[in-house]
Short mmCIF file of C-alpha atoms in Angstrom, two decimals:
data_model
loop_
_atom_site.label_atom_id
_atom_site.label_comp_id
_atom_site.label_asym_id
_atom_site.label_seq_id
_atom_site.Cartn_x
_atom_site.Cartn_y
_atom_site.Cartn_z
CA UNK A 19 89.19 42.66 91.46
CA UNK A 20 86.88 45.47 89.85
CA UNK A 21 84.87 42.43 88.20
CA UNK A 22 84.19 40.71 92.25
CA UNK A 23 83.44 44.35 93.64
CA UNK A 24 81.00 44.72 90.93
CA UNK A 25 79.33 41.38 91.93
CA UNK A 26 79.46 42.60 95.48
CA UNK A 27 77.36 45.40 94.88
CA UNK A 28 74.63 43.69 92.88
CA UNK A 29 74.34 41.27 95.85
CA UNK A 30 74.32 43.95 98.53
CA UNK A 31 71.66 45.93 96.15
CA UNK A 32 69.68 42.29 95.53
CA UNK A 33 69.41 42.39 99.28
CA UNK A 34 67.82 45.90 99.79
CA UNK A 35 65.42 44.92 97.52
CA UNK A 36 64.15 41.93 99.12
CA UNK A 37 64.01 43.73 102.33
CA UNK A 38 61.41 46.27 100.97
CA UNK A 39 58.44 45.19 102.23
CA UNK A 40 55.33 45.13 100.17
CA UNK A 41 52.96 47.85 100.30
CA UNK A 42 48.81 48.12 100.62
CA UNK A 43 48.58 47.94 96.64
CA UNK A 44 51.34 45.64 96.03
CA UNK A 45 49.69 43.36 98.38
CA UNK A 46 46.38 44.04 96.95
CA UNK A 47 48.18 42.70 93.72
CA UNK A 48 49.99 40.08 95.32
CA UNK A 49 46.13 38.64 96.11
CA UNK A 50 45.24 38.96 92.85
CA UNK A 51 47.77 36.81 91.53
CA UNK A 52 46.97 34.27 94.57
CA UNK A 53 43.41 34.08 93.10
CA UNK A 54 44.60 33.78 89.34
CA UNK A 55 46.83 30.56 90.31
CA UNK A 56 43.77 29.21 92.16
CA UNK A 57 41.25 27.00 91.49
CA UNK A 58 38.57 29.11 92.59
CA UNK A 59 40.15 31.54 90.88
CA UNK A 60 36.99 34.18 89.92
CA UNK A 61 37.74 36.83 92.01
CA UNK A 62 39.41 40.08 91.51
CA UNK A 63 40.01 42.00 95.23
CA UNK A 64 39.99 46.36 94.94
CA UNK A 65 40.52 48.38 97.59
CA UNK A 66 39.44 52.11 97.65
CA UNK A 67 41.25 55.17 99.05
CA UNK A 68 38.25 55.22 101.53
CA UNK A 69 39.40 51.70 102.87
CA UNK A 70 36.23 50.05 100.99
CA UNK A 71 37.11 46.60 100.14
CA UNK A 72 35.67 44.77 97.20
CA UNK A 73 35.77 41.40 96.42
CA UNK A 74 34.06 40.35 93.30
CA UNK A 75 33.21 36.51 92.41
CA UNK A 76 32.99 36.61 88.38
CA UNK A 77 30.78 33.77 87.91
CA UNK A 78 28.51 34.99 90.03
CA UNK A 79 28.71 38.69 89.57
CA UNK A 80 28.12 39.31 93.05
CA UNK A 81 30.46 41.77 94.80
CA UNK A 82 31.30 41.24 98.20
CA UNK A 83 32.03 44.58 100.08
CA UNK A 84 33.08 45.95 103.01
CA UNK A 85 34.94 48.45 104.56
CA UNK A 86 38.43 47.61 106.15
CA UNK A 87 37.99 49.24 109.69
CA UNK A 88 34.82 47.21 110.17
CA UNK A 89 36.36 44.03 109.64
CA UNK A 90 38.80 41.43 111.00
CA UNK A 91 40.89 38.09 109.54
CA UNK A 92 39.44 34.60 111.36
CA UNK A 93 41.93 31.65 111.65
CA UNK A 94 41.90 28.58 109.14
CA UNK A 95 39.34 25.85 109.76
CA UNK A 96 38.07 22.89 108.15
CA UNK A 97 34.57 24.70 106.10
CA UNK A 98 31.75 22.70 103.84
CA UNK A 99 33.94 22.42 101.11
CA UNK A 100 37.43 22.47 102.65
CA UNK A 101 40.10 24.75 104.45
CA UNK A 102 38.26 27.90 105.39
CA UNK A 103 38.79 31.31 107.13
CA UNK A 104 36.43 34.56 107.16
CA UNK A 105 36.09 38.00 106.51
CA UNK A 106 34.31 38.53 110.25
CA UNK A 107 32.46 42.12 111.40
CA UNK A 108 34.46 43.20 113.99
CA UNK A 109 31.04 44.15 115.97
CA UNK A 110 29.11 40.89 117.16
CA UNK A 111 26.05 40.58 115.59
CA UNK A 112 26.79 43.16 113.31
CA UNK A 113 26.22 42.54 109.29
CA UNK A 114 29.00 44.65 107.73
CA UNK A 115 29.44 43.16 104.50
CA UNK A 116 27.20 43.78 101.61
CA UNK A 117 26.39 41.88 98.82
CA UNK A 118 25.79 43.83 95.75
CA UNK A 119 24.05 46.46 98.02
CA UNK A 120 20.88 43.90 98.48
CA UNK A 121 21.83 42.15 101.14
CA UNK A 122 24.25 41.72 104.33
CA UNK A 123 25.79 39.16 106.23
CA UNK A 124 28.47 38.99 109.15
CA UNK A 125 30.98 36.98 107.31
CA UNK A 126 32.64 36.68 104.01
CA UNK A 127 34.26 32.81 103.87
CA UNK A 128 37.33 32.46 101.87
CA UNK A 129 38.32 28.65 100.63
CA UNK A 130 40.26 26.49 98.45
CA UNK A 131 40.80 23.21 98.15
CA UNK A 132 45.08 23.48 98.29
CA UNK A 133 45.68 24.06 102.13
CA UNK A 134 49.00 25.30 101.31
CA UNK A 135 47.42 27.93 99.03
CA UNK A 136 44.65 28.70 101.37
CA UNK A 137 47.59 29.55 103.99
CA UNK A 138 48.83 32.18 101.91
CA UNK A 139 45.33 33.55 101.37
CA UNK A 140 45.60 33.82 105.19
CA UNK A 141 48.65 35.30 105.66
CA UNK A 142 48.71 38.08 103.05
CA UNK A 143 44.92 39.14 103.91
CA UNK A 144 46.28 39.61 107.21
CA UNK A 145 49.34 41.30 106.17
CA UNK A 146 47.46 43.35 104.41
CA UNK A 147 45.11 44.81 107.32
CA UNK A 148 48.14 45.15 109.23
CA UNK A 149 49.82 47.69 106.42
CA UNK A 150 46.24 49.53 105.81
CA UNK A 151 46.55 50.14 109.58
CA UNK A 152 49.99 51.15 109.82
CA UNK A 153 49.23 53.29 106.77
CA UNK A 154 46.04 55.28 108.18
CA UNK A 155 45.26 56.91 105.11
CA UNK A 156 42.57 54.07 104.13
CA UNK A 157 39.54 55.53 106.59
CA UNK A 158 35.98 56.13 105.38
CA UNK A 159 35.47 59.75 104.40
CA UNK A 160 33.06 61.25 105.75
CA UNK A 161 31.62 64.95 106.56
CA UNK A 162 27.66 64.01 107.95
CA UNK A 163 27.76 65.15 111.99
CA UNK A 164 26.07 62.18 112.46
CA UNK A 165 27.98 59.77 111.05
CA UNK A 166 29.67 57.09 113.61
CA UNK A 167 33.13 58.51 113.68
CA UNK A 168 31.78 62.01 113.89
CA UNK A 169 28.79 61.51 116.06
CA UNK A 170 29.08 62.41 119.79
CA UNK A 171 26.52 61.47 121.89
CA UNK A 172 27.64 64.41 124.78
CA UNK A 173 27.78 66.86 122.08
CA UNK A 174 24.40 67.74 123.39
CA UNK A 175 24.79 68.90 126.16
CA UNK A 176 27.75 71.41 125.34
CA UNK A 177 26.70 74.96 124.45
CA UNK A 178 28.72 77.18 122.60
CA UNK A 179 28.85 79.24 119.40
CA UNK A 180 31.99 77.62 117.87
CA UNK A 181 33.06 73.79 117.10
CA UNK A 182 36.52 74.46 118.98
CA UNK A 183 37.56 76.85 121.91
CA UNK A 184 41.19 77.61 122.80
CA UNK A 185 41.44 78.10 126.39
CA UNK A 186 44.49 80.33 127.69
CA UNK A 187 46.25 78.26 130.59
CA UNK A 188 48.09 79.56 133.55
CA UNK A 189 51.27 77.86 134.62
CA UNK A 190 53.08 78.07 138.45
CA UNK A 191 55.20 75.35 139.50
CA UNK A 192 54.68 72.91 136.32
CA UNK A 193 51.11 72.98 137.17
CA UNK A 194 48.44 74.32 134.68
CA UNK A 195 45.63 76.57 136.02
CA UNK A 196 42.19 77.67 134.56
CA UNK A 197 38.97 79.82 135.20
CA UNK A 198 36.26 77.43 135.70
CA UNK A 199 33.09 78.63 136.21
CA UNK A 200 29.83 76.27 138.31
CA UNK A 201 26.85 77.74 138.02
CA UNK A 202 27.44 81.63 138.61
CA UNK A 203 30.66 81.01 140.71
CA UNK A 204 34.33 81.15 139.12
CA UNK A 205 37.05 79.27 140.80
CA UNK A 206 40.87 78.65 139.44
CA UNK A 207 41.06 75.07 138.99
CA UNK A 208 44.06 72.62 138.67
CA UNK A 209 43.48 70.74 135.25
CA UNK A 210 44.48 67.29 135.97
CA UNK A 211 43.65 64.88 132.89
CA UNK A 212 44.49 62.00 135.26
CA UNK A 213 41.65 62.33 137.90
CA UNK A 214 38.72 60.60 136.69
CA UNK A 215 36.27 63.15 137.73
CA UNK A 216 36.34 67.40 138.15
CA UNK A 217 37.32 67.40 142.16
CA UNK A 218 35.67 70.45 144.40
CA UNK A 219 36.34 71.43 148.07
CA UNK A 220 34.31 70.79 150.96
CA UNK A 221 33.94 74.65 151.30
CA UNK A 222 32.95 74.70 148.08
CA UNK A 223 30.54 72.67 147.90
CA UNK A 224 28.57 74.50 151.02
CA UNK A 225 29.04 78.01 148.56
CA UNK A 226 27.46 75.96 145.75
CA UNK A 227 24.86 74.85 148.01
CA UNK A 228 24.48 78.42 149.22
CA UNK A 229 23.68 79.67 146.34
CA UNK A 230 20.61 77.33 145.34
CA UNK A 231 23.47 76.06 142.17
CA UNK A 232 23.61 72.05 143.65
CA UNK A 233 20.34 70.68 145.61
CA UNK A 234 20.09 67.00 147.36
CA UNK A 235 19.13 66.03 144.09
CA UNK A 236 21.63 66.52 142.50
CA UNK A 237 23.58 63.57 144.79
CA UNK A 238 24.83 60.11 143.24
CA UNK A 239 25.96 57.26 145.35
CA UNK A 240 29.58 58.10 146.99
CA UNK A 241 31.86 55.99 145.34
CA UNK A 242 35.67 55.04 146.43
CA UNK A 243 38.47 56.49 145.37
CA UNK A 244 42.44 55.61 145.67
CA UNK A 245 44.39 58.52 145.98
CA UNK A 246 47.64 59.18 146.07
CA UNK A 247 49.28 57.29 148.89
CA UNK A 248 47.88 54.37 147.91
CA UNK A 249 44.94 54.48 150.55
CA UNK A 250 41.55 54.18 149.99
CA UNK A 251 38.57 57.30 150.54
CA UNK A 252 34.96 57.35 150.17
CA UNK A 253 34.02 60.86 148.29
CA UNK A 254 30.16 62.31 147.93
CA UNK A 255 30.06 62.82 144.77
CA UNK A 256 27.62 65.55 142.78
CA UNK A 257 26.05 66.28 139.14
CA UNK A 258 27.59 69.85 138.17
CA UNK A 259 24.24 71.40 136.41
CA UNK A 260 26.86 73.60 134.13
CA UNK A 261 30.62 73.95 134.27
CA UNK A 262 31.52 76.72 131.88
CA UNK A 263 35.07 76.89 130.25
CA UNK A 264 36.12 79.07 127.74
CA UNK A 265 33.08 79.45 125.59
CA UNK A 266 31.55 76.18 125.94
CA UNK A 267 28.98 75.44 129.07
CA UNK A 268 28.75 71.80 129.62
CA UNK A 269 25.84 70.17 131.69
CA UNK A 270 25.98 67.84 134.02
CA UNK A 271 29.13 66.97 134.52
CA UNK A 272 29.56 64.39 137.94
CA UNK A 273 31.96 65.56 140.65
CA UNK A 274 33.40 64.10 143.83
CA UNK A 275 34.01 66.24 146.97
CA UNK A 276 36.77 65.82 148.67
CA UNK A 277 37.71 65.93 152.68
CA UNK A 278 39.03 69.25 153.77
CA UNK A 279 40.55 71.50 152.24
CA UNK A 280 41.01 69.62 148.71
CA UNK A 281 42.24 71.74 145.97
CA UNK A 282 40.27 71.97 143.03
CA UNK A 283 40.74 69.52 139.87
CA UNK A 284 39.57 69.54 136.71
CA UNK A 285 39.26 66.03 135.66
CA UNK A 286 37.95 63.66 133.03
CA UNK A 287 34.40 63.91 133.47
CA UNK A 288 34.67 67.25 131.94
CA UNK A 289 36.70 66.01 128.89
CA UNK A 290 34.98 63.28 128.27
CA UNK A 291 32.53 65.32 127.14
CA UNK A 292 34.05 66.94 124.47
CA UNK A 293 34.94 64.55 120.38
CA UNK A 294 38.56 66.03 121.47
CA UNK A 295 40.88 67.96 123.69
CA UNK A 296 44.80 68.90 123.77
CA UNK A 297 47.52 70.76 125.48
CA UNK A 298 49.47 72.87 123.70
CA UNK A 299 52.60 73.48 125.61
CA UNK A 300 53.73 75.71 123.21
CA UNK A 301 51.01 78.49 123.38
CA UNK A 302 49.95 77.10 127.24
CA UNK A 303 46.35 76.77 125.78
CA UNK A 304 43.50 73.99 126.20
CA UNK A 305 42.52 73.24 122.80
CA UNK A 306 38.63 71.72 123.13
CA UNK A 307 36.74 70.31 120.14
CA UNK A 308 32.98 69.30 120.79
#
């Protein structure tokens, strides 16, 4: 009895095991291995903590790099010299891959004569983007302002002092309120993250108009709008020459007005503006990063 319960528990602990799955550098080793059983075996595949990916061809000594955020897995096909997939940049047109930092190209071909070999190739690159992904650690580090994952194109036209801005919030009803001020006039606006632009009132509108702070040109095309019934509106809509918030001004910032006596929103055309914005629920404050 004690010798089957001991065989039990190595089969039940055999299974755990083979349910772990394999992680980025286990993969990454995994590859390796693929390439050592291979006929076109010369390669040896690194990855870097900043999600660069090297592959380098040994008889050649030309390294292959790339970096994984930039690139995708194409589907097997029959190449020049057998079964085939790529390395593709994820941008059309785009040449992402390097070659031994002389030259570029948009692809990086992957082949081998065994089909059945070339199918693993396939499925563990794949499985490896997929854990990089899941894993988010493997991103390009980088400080520059104008580097592409740092670079905002509307940062330009915010003013302020400070990167970030916390904006106090007041709350009536489940609904979040804020001073927004157009211009020279301050208003208590309803922030709304789901209309698509800041919303204003008929009335004012005229006081914005009143006070030389919106001319006629100023005016964009109307545009339609579906609100929340379900029906359909046609709104004016405005450019905003400065909405200021906290202590960021933003300029230009489009605007609808509404029929009546429409409350006033603070919508997406203002945040859209900014690299990134929260709630926090916690403190009630707009947290706005430009």
């Amino acid at each position: 009895m004690k010798t089957r319960l001991v065989v039990l528990f190595f089969i039940a602990q055999l299974n755990i095991s083979f349910a772990q799955t394999l992680t980025v550098n286990e993969t990454v080793n995994y590859i390796n291995e693929l390439y050592r059983q291979s006929e076109n075996g010369l390669y040896i595949l690194t990855l870097s903590p900043n999600g660069k990916l090297t592959l380098y061809q040994d008889y050649s000594k030309w390294n292959y790099t790339m970096n994984v955020a930039e690139v995708k897995i194409g589907n097997i096909y029959t190449g020049s010299y057998g079964p085939t997939f790529d390395l593709i940049c994820k941008n059309y047109g785009e040449q992402c891959i390097m070659l031994n930092s002389s030259q570029s190209q948009n692809r990086q071909q992957i082949q081998n004569r065994d089909l059945y070999l070339l199918k693993k190739f396939n499925n563990s690159f794949k499985y490896l983007f997929a854990k990089i992904e899941e894993d988010g650690t493997y991103t390009r580090q980088d400080d520059d302002p104008f580097a592409p994952n740092n670079y905002n194109s509307h940062s330009v036209e915010i003013k302020g002092n400070t990167s970030s801005s916390d904006v106090k919030l007041d709350k009536a009803n489940g609904i979040y309120y804020l001073n927004v001020t157009i211009g020279s006039i301050s208003q208590k606006f309803i922030l709304d993250s789901g209309a698509s632009e800041i919303l204003i009132s008929e009335d004012f509108e005229k006081e914005l108009i009143k006070q030389g702070i919106v001319t006629k040109v100023d005016y964009l095309t109307p545009a339609l709008y579906r609100i929340a019934d379900g029906s359909i509106v046609q709104c004016r809509r405005v450019i905003l020459p400065s909405v200021t918030i906290g202590g960021f001004t933003v300029k230009n910032v489009n605007a609808s007005v509404g029929n009546g006596q429409t409350p006033l929103l603070l919508g997406k055309s203002f945040f859209d503006k900014f690299k990134s914005w929260k709630i926090d629920n916690i403190s009630q404050t707009l947290k706005l990063e430009k």
